[in-house]
XYZ file of N, CA and C in Angstrom:
753
model
N 59.794 190.433 76.871
C 58.921 189.982 77.954
C 58.540 191.160 78.855
N 57.271 191.243 79.210
C 56.793 192.330 80.064
C 57.280 192.112 81.492
N 57.792 193.167 82.110
C 58.236 193.085 83.498
C 57.017 193.249 84.395
N 56.659 192.191 85.110
C 55.475 192.225 85.989
C 55.852 192.343 87.459
N 57.086 192.662 87.764
C 57.564 192.627 89.147
C 56.861 193.629 90.049
N 56.284 194.672 89.471
C 55.597 195.672 90.287
C 54.077 195.489 90.269
N 53.619 194.404 89.668
C 52.187 194.149 89.580
C 51.607 193.866 90.958
N 50.449 194.439 91.245
C 49.776 194.188 92.516
C 49.390 192.725 92.624
N 49.486 192.178 93.822
C 49.126 190.779 94.037
C 47.682 190.518 93.667
N 46.831 191.524 93.828
C 45.418 191.360 93.502
C 45.173 191.285 92.001
N 46.167 191.698 91.221
C 46.016 191.729 89.768
C 46.599 190.510 89.073
N 47.049 189.533 89.827
C 47.724 188.397 89.206
C 47.402 187.104 89.954
N 47.784 186.007 89.343
C 47.572 184.700 89.970
C 48.555 184.504 91.120
N 48.208 183.610 92.026
C 49.114 183.236 93.105
C 50.269 182.425 92.532
N 51.473 182.769 92.947
C 52.686 182.140 92.408
C 53.329 181.278 93.492
N 53.558 180.011 93.173
C 54.134 179.069 94.136
C 55.409 178.457 93.590
N 56.414 178.387 94.415
C 57.694 177.769 94.068
C 57.889 176.551 94.975
N 58.108 175.399 94.364
C 58.236 174.150 95.117
C 59.593 173.531 94.841
N 60.339 173.200 95.895
C 61.652 172.579 95.716
C 61.544 171.060 95.793
N 62.522 170.382 95.181
C 62.506 168.926 95.174
C 61.246 168.375 94.554
N 60.735 169.061 93.519
C 59.421 168.734 92.965
C 59.499 167.863 91.715
N 60.663 167.300 91.462
C 60.815 166.470 90.282
C 60.272 165.063 90.437
N 59.865 164.676 91.638
C 59.326 163.340 91.876
C 58.731 163.291 93.285
N 58.097 162.190 93.598
C 57.612 161.921 94.949
C 56.671 162.968 95.520
N 56.887 163.290 96.779
C 56.015 164.235 97.476
C 56.040 165.598 96.794
N 57.220 166.040 96.368
C 57.327 167.347 95.736
C 56.506 167.454 94.473
N 56.528 166.411 93.643
C 55.719 166.408 92.423
C 54.230 166.448 92.765
N 53.839 165.709 93.807
C 52.437 165.712 94.236
C 52.030 167.088 94.744
N 52.925 167.774 95.451
C 52.630 169.124 95.940
C 52.460 170.080 94.768
N 53.352 169.998 93.799
C 53.232 170.853 92.615
C 51.898 170.633 91.926
N 51.479 169.377 91.826
C 50.202 169.048 91.189
C 49.031 169.617 91.997
N 49.075 169.475 93.320
C 47.988 169.965 94.161
C 47.856 171.488 94.077
N 48.977 172.188 94.026
C 48.936 173.651 93.928
C 48.480 174.082 92.536
N 48.853 173.316 91.529
C 48.392 173.611 90.177
C 46.873 173.467 90.090
N 46.326 172.499 90.821
C 44.874 172.300 90.833
C 44.144 173.441 91.521
N 44.871 174.240 92.320
C 44.295 175.452 92.914
C 44.408 176.642 91.976
N 44.889 176.386 90.754
C 45.104 177.422 89.734
C 46.223 178.378 90.100
N 47.166 177.906 90.909
C 48.357 178.697 91.181
C 49.318 178.565 89.998
N 50.098 179.610 89.769
C 51.222 179.497 88.854
C 52.321 178.769 89.617
N 52.730 177.608 89.140
C 53.679 176.776 89.879
C 55.020 176.746 89.163
N 56.074 176.976 89.917
C 57.430 176.827 89.422
C 58.002 175.563 90.063
N 58.201 174.558 89.243
C 58.701 173.260 89.696
C 60.220 173.295 89.669
N 60.850 173.098 90.811
C 62.315 173.102 90.852
C 62.843 171.781 91.381
N 64.029 171.438 90.927
C 64.674 170.210 91.370
C 66.157 170.329 91.064
N 66.977 169.648 91.854
C 68.412 169.650 91.595
C 68.733 168.996 90.258
N 67.879 168.054 89.831
C 68.013 167.420 88.517
C 67.002 168.098 87.597
N 67.488 168.969 86.740
C 66.590 169.832 85.967
C 65.641 169.047 85.077
N 66.096 167.940 84.502
C 65.217 167.184 83.600
C 64.016 166.610 84.348
N 64.186 166.281 85.630
C 63.031 165.811 86.406
C 62.022 166.936 86.593
N 62.523 168.131 86.903
C 61.636 169.282 87.054
C 60.901 169.572 85.751
N 61.613 169.493 84.639
C 61.009 169.755 83.329
C 59.901 168.758 83.028
N 60.107 167.491 83.377
C 59.111 166.457 83.107
C 57.826 166.715 83.881
N 57.952 167.026 85.172
C 56.762 167.301 85.991
C 56.076 168.569 85.511
N 56.850 169.604 85.252
C 56.279 170.873 84.802
C 55.514 170.700 83.502
N 56.045 169.892 82.592
C 55.380 169.659 81.314
C 54.016 169.009 81.514
N 53.920 168.090 82.458
C 52.653 167.403 82.708
C 51.615 168.319 83.339
N 52.076 169.420 83.941
C 51.172 170.344 84.632
C 50.982 171.656 83.888
N 51.635 171.801 82.756
C 51.655 173.084 82.049
C 52.193 174.179 82.973
N 53.234 173.815 83.717
C 53.855 174.736 84.672
C 55.250 175.115 84.172
N 55.972 175.863 84.993
C 57.338 176.239 84.673
C 58.297 175.386 85.482
N 59.545 175.320 85.049
C 60.532 174.531 85.773
C 61.851 175.280 85.845
N 62.666 174.866 86.802
C 64.004 175.436 86.942
C 64.873 174.447 87.696
N 66.128 174.353 87.297
C 67.080 173.587 88.080
C 67.458 174.389 89.309
N 67.505 173.743 90.452
C 67.835 174.455 91.688
C 68.501 173.529 92.687
N 69.772 173.785 92.958
C 70.470 173.162 94.072
C 70.208 174.036 95.277
N 69.374 173.569 96.191
C 68.917 174.427 97.280
C 70.037 174.858 98.217
N 71.168 174.173 98.173
C 72.295 174.549 99.033
C 73.129 175.677 98.430
N 72.748 176.150 97.233
C 73.501 177.177 96.519
C 72.742 178.503 96.589
N 73.244 179.439 97.357
C 72.546 180.706 97.557
C 72.398 181.485 96.252
N 73.405 181.418 95.397
C 73.332 182.108 94.119
C 72.207 181.595 93.245
N 71.998 180.279 93.257
C 70.912 179.709 92.463
C 69.553 180.131 93.013
N 69.435 180.185 94.314
C 68.197 180.661 94.926
C 67.887 182.081 94.457
N 68.877 182.952 94.540
C 68.653 184.348 94.147
C 68.223 184.441 92.693
N 68.841 183.645 91.834
C 68.523 183.693 90.406
C 67.106 183.204 90.132
N 66.722 182.080 90.732
C 65.388 181.522 90.492
C 64.302 182.448 91.027
N 64.506 182.983 92.227
C 63.503 183.877 92.817
C 63.394 185.172 92.015
N 64.515 185.729 91.593
C 64.490 186.960 90.803
C 63.781 186.741 89.467
N 64.046 185.627 88.822
C 63.394 185.323 87.550
C 61.895 185.151 87.735
N 61.511 184.468 88.805
C 60.084 184.253 89.066
C 59.382 185.571 89.342
N 59.997 186.431 90.126
C 59.384 187.731 90.407
C 59.265 188.556 89.130
N 60.278 188.547 88.313
C 60.246 189.334 87.079
C 59.153 188.841 86.133
N 58.999 187.532 86.039
C 58.021 186.969 85.103
C 56.590 187.069 85.600
N 56.404 186.911 86.911
C 55.049 186.756 87.437
C 54.640 187.784 88.483
N 55.536 188.663 88.860
C 55.173 189.716 89.791
C 55.437 189.423 91.246
N 55.865 188.225 91.565
C 56.154 187.910 92.958
C 56.282 186.419 93.195
N 56.499 186.077 94.452
C 56.446 184.690 94.924
C 55.555 184.711 96.155
N 54.428 184.052 96.078
C 53.449 184.079 97.168
C 53.535 182.869 98.078
N 54.003 181.751 97.524
C 54.090 180.496 98.285
C 55.451 179.868 98.013
N 56.127 179.500 99.083
C 57.356 178.711 98.965
C 57.151 177.411 99.729
N 57.368 176.298 99.064
C 57.329 174.997 99.731
C 58.736 174.425 99.722
N 59.338 174.365 100.891
C 60.675 173.784 101.054
C 60.525 172.284 101.258
N 60.553 171.561 100.154
C 60.328 170.118 100.204
C 61.589 169.302 99.945
N 62.565 169.852 99.239
C 63.758 169.087 98.857
C 64.423 168.473 100.081
N 64.786 167.216 99.965
C 65.432 166.553 101.090
C 66.218 165.336 100.664
N 67.250 165.039 101.415
C 68.052 163.840 101.192
C 68.285 163.167 102.532
N 68.722 161.917 102.486
C 68.994 161.223 103.736
C 69.717 159.915 103.504
N 70.261 159.382 104.574
C 70.885 158.063 104.542
C 70.886 157.524 105.968
N 71.029 156.225 106.077
C 71.077 155.593 107.395
C 72.438 154.953 107.589
N 73.070 155.259 108.704
C 74.371 154.669 109.033
C 74.626 154.837 110.518
N 75.330 153.895 111.090
C 75.719 154.005 112.490
C 76.600 155.233 112.690
N 76.666 155.696 113.908
C 77.422 156.910 114.211
C 78.861 156.823 113.725
N 79.512 155.690 113.978
C 80.918 155.580 113.601
C 81.130 155.397 112.106
N 80.028 155.281 111.364
C 80.123 155.186 109.903
C 79.538 156.421 109.219
N 79.194 157.417 110.019
C 78.667 158.670 109.480
C 79.808 159.669 109.378
N 80.252 159.911 108.173
C 81.377 160.829 107.977
C 80.920 162.273 108.087
N 81.856 163.149 108.357
C 81.557 164.578 108.402
C 81.023 165.044 107.042
N 81.556 164.495 105.971
C 81.116 164.887 104.629
C 79.643 164.541 104.415
N 79.243 163.336 104.823
C 77.846 162.942 104.674
C 76.937 163.787 105.563
N 77.377 164.005 106.795
C 76.618 164.851 107.733
C 76.383 166.235 107.132
N 77.455 166.868 106.651
C 77.360 168.212 106.094
C 76.463 168.245 104.859
N 76.526 167.182 104.044
C 75.713 167.145 102.840
C 74.226 167.113 103.137
N 73.837 166.312 104.128
C 72.424 166.229 104.497
C 71.940 167.550 105.072
N 72.713 168.143 105.970
C 72.289 169.419 106.551
C 72.258 170.535 105.519
N 73.164 170.486 104.540
C 73.187 171.519 103.496
C 71.880 171.528 102.717
N 71.372 170.336 102.368
C 70.135 170.255 101.602
C 68.902 170.449 102.469
N 68.860 169.770 103.606
C 67.630 169.702 104.393
C 67.393 170.888 105.314
N 68.449 171.598 105.691
C 68.290 172.700 106.634
C 68.824 174.020 106.094
N 70.063 174.012 105.597
C 70.596 175.245 105.028
C 69.809 175.641 103.790
N 69.406 174.677 102.981
C 68.627 174.965 101.783
C 67.344 175.725 102.088
N 66.491 175.239 102.999
C 65.290 175.990 103.359
C 65.601 177.370 103.954
N 66.664 177.463 104.755
C 67.066 178.766 105.287
C 67.351 179.737 104.153
N 68.127 179.284 103.157
C 68.455 180.149 102.027
C 67.208 180.506 101.221
N 66.300 179.539 101.087
C 65.068 179.810 100.363
C 64.209 180.851 101.052
N 64.055 180.708 102.361
C 63.270 181.686 103.128
C 63.910 183.069 103.037
N 65.219 183.098 103.123
C 65.935 184.369 103.045
C 65.748 185.022 101.686
N 65.693 184.214 100.621
C 65.540 184.756 99.273
C 64.129 185.259 98.993
N 63.107 184.535 99.502
C 61.738 184.918 99.158
C 61.128 185.935 100.106
N 61.621 186.035 101.330
C 61.000 186.933 102.310
C 60.893 188.371 101.800
N 61.956 188.962 101.228
C 61.816 190.336 100.730
C 60.788 190.463 99.609
N 60.695 189.445 98.764
C 59.736 189.466 97.672
C 58.318 189.382 98.219
N 58.098 188.492 99.177
C 56.786 188.384 99.805
C 56.430 189.665 100.535
N 57.398 190.266 101.176
C 57.165 191.520 101.894
C 56.696 192.605 100.930
N 57.346 192.696 99.788
C 56.942 193.675 98.782
C 55.544 193.395 98.255
N 55.177 192.115 98.234
C 53.865 191.729 97.728
C 52.760 191.771 98.757
N 53.091 192.116 99.974
C 52.082 192.225 101.020
C 51.847 190.972 101.822
N 52.703 189.974 101.658
C 52.572 188.760 102.460
C 52.839 187.510 101.637
N 52.692 186.384 102.291
C 52.941 185.118 101.603
C 52.872 183.955 102.560
N 53.225 182.785 102.050
C 53.166 181.557 102.832
C 54.433 180.736 102.588
N 55.005 180.237 103.658
C 56.125 179.301 103.564
C 55.703 178.010 104.259
N 55.858 176.904 103.560
C 55.576 175.590 104.155
C 56.849 174.769 104.082
N 57.330 174.339 105.226
C 58.519 173.499 105.307
C 58.103 172.042 105.521
N 58.669 171.160 104.731
C 58.353 169.738 104.872
C 59.442 169.079 105.719
N 59.085 168.754 106.939
C 60.008 168.121 107.882
C 59.743 166.612 107.872
N 59.665 165.985 109.025
C 59.462 164.542 109.120
C 59.144 164.185 110.562
N 58.426 163.080 110.751
C 58.221 162.635 112.129
C 59.538 162.195 112.767
N 60.573 161.981 111.954
C 61.879 161.649 112.529
C 62.494 162.836 113.249
N 61.865 164.002 113.124
C 62.309 165.175 113.876
C 61.832 165.134 115.323
N 60.867 164.252 115.610
C 60.296 164.239 116.955
C 60.379 162.869 117.619
N 61.072 161.949 116.985
C 61.242 160.621 117.585
C 62.583 160.058 117.138
N 63.076 159.118 117.889
C 64.370 158.543 117.558
C 64.256 157.375 116.591
N 65.257 157.300 115.676
C 65.364 156.130 114.800
C 66.828 155.848 114.553
N 67.211 154.635 114.761
C 68.607 154.238 114.667
C 69.199 154.583 113.301
N 70.358 155.231 113.328
C 71.113 155.494 112.113
C 70.743 156.739 111.344
N 69.655 157.404 111.723
C 69.219 158.588 110.960
C 69.705 159.884 111.605
N 70.931 159.905 112.070
C 71.425 161.031 112.860
C 71.357 162.353 112.093
N 71.940 162.401 110.911
C 71.968 163.641 110.144
C 70.564 164.028 109.684
N 69.811 163.059 109.208
C 68.459 163.334 108.721
C 67.572 163.864 109.848
N 67.580 163.171 110.986
C 66.743 163.589 112.102
C 67.148 164.964 112.615
N 68.445 165.201 112.707
C 68.918 166.497 113.180
C 68.503 167.617 112.233
N 68.614 167.359 110.928
C 68.242 168.392 109.953
C 66.752 168.684 109.991
N 65.942 167.648 110.142
C 64.500 167.846 110.152
C 64.032 168.485 111.459
N 64.718 168.180 112.560
C 64.407 168.864 113.821
C 64.800 170.335 113.724
N 65.932 170.607 113.102
C 66.341 171.990 112.899
C 65.350 172.757 112.050
N 64.743 172.088 111.080
C 63.753 172.732 110.226
C 62.517 173.125 111.024
N 62.161 172.325 111.999
C 61.059 172.706 112.890
C 61.392 173.999 113.627
N 62.604 174.083 114.156
C 63.015 175.288 114.866
C 63.042 176.504 113.965
N 63.536 176.323 112.755
C 63.560 177.426 111.797
C 62.144 177.918 111.509
N 61.232 176.987 111.317
C 59.852 177.371 111.039
C 59.221 178.136 112.183
N 59.464 177.700 113.404
C 58.904 178.377 114.564
C 59.420 179.807 114.685
N 60.725 179.979 114.553
C 61.294 181.318 114.715
C 60.863 182.252 113.595
N 60.781 181.732 112.364
C 60.368 182.577 111.247
C 58.886 182.928 111.327
N 58.070 182.026 111.850
C 56.646 182.330 111.998
C 56.447 183.561 112.869
N 57.262 183.681 113.905
C 57.175 184.837 114.798
C 57.759 186.081 114.123
N 58.940 185.940 113.549
C 59.624 187.098 112.973
C 58.894 187.694 111.778
N 58.302 186.847 110.941
C 57.714 187.328 109.684
C 56.219 187.616 109.780
N 55.637 187.393 110.941
C 54.190 187.595 111.085
C 53.785 189.032 110.780
N 54.586 189.981 111.216
C 54.258 191.393 110.985
C 54.256 191.747 109.505
N 54.914 190.938 108.689
C 54.954 191.175 107.246
C 53.846 190.428 106.506
N 52.965 189.775 107.265
C 51.884 189.026 106.638
C 52.335 187.721 106.022
N 53.463 187.200 106.506
C 53.999 185.935 105.978
C 53.744 184.831 106.994
N 52.994 183.831 106.584
C 52.725 182.687 107.448
C 53.755 181.593 107.190
N 54.193 180.934 108.262
C 55.181 179.859 108.144
C 54.682 178.650 108.925
N 54.556 177.524 108.249
C 54.093 176.295 108.895
C 54.964 175.115 108.480
N 54.886 174.056 109.255
C 55.710 172.877 109.024
C 54.833 171.631 108.966
N 55.088 170.792 107.979
C 54.385 169.521 107.843
C 55.363 168.396 108.157
N 54.922 167.449 108.971
C 55.767 166.337 109.387
C 55.157 165.027 108.888
N 55.548 164.582 107.691
C 55.008 163.320 107.179
C 55.577 162.123 107.925
N 54.785 161.060 107.939
C 55.283 159.768 108.393
C 55.839 159.011 107.198
N 55.624 157.713 107.164
C 56.159 156.906 106.079
C 55.381 157.146 104.786
N 56.118 157.486 103.732
C 55.544 157.691 102.400
C 56.400 156.904 101.411
N 55.795 156.100 100.539
C 56.597 155.329 99.577
C 57.188 156.239 98.499
N 58.453 156.534 98.607
C 59.180 157.333 97.624
C 60.509 156.639 97.358
N 61.309 157.219 96.481
C 62.622 156.632 96.195
C 63.496 156.603 97.446
N 63.318 157.573 98.341
C 64.132 157.633 99.551
C 63.784 156.520 100.532
N 62.538 156.055 100.503
C 62.094 155.043 101.472
C 61.867 153.682 100.820
N 62.418 153.475 99.633
C 62.143 152.251 98.880
C 62.586 150.985 99.597
N 63.576 151.101 100.483
C 64.077 149.917 101.190
C 63.439 149.727 102.565
N 62.497 150.572 102.898
C 61.867 150.512 104.214
C 60.660 149.588 104.166
N 60.539 148.711 105.137
C 59.405 147.800 105.254
C 58.285 148.498 106.013
N 57.148 148.813 105.363
C 56.047 149.487 106.051
C 55.558 148.719 107.273
N 55.649 147.403 107.218
C 55.185 146.600 108.343
C 55.972 146.820 109.612
N 57.201 147.288 109.468
C 58.038 147.515 110.644
C 57.632 148.763 111.414
N 56.750 149.562 110.861
C 56.364 150.820 111.506
C 55.159 150.671 112.427
N 54.369 149.623 112.263
C 53.193 149.402 113.107
C 52.289 150.640 113.097
N 51.906 151.075 111.915
C 51.095 152.286 111.747
C 49.636 151.976 112.087
N 49.009 152.732 113.000
C 47.631 152.438 113.382
C 46.646 152.417 112.218
N 46.806 153.294 111.222
C 45.904 153.276 110.077
C 46.195 152.117 109.129
N 47.272 151.386 109.396
C 47.525 150.151 108.679
C 48.223 150.267 107.338
N 48.701 151.442 106.985
C 49.363 151.607 105.693
C 50.211 152.877 105.706
N 51.099 152.963 104.732
C 51.859 154.190 104.516
C 50.963 155.218 103.831
N 51.383 156.484 103.915
C 50.654 157.549 103.219
C 51.031 157.556 101.746
N 50.155 158.083 100.935
C 50.471 158.346 99.542
C 50.952 159.795 99.406
N 51.830 160.079 98.457
C 52.323 161.453 98.299
C 51.201 162.481 98.198
N 50.109 162.138 97.516
C 49.002 163.077 97.371
C 48.383 163.447 98.713
N 48.438 162.533 99.681
C 47.844 162.822 100.988
C 48.664 163.851 101.754
N 49.959 163.836 101.564
C 50.804 164.873 102.150
C 50.588 166.181 101.398
N 50.504 166.085 100.082
C 50.355 167.276 99.246
C 49.080 168.044 99.567
N 48.004 167.339 99.878
C 46.755 168.030 100.174
C 46.844 168.846 101.457
N 47.612 168.379 102.416
C 47.819 169.139 103.650
C 48.640 170.398 103.350
N 49.681 170.242 102.551
C 50.493 171.393 102.155
C 49.642 172.408 101.402
N 48.808 171.916 100.482
C 47.958 172.811 99.696
C 46.999 173.589 100.589
N 46.461 172.933 101.602
C 45.579 173.651 102.535
C 46.339 174.768 103.243
N 47.518 174.458 103.757
C 48.298 175.467 104.479
C 48.691 176.625 103.574
N 48.818 176.356 102.276
C 49.193 177.399 101.321
C 47.998 178.194 100.826
N 46.799 177.802 101.228
C 45.579 178.404 100.699
C 45.009 179.464 101.644
N 44.099 180.308 101.141
C 43.446 181.297 102.004
C 42.647 180.665 103.141
N 42.273 179.394 102.978
C 41.535 178.720 104.043
C 42.325 178.579 105.326
N 43.647 178.706 105.238
C 44.513 178.604 106.418
C 45.057 179.974 106.816
N 44.278 181.021 106.563
C 44.763 182.394 106.734
C 45.187 182.735 108.157
N 44.700 181.993 109.163
C 45.085 182.280 110.552
C 45.981 181.191 111.124
N 46.508 180.351 110.257
C 47.379 179.264 110.701
C 48.824 179.643 110.429
N 49.583 179.839 111.486
C 51.016 180.115 111.342
C 51.739 179.618 112.581
N 52.942 179.106 112.378
C 53.689 178.521 113.479
C 53.210 177.129 113.833
N 52.365 176.556 112.983
C 51.808 175.228 113.261
C 52.740 174.133 112.768
N 52.642 172.983 113.424
C 53.345 171.784 113.002
C 52.303 170.692 112.828
N 52.088 170.295 111.583
C 51.026 169.341 111.268
C 51.639 167.971 111.006
N 51.336 167.028 111.869
C 51.824 165.657 111.734
C 50.859 164.878 110.851
N 51.399 164.236 109.809
C 50.573 163.471 108.872
C 51.165 162.064 108.798
N 50.800 161.217 109.762
C 51.508 159.933 109.899
C 50.611 158.750 110.243
N 49.293 158.896 110.040
C 48.416 157.753 110.312
C 48.384 157.344 111.769
N 48.626 158.295 112.685
C 48.606 158.095 114.139
C 49.828 157.346 114.668
N 50.892 157.252 113.859
C 52.079 156.523 114.300
C 52.702 157.150 115.539
N 52.928 158.447 115.533
C 53.551 159.081 116.698
C 52.597 159.129 117.882
N 51.278 159.125 117.615
C 50.322 159.052 118.721
C 50.474 157.723 119.439
N 50.688 156.647 118.707
C 50.885 155.334 119.316
C 52.171 155.319 120.122
N 53.235 155.895 119.577
C 54.503 155.951 120.292
C 54.361 156.741 121.568
N 53.656 157.887 121.485
C 53.488 158.733 122.660
C 52.698 157.997 123.743
N 51.685 157.224 123.339
C 50.877 156.478 124.304
C 51.732 155.444 125.017
N 52.587 154.754 124.284
C 53.439 153.764 124.899
C 54.429 154.404 125.868
N 54.966 155.554 125.445
C 55.933 156.233 126.298
C 55.283 156.717 127.569
N 53.996 157.072 127.470
C 53.291 157.573 128.647
C 52.971 156.471 129.615
């Protein structure tokens, strides 16, 4: 195999790595980036899910437990060697559960933060040097509107997603000089395996429905594209005006 790690970014396709892309929003993001003719590396903690999505897109796949720093280093190094760099990182992988405070164990708390917050931190740390060598890049973190509003029982999930907002803000400032843009997307209710037990009617969404994964993916794709070249440090809420309604009531 030819080593392309020193190839100029102008001489190759844009390379995007998406986590948690074996289903749901992550799979939709991988598809949207593939439609931009990016080289997409589909990753998921369950490798067979990543392989299935990658096969449908003629993309590449890799198993990746985002909480494992060694796995991050291996996947990023392999991607750089094969394709010359990593230009886009989408930190989408996430887990969650709902439980009252007295039923939230330390083990469950740590598990959610490991995937939802430590995982993106490790990913950013792994790709930043590669993007720097390539002259820049884009990081998009997928947070949640639960990072900016309260919901009973989602203590670990909300805390992790709020932390991801903070991580994105600080990295947007720190990495700007390297030509690396960092933005955060905050989806509202999206029908996925994680939200299968949630009643959309209980959300009182002004647009009258939940979002589809593709609608979140298109926002991510825009932020990852040259069309968003001056957008960094932004937090884009994609929730059908749900938080706008909450804010109006609070006011």
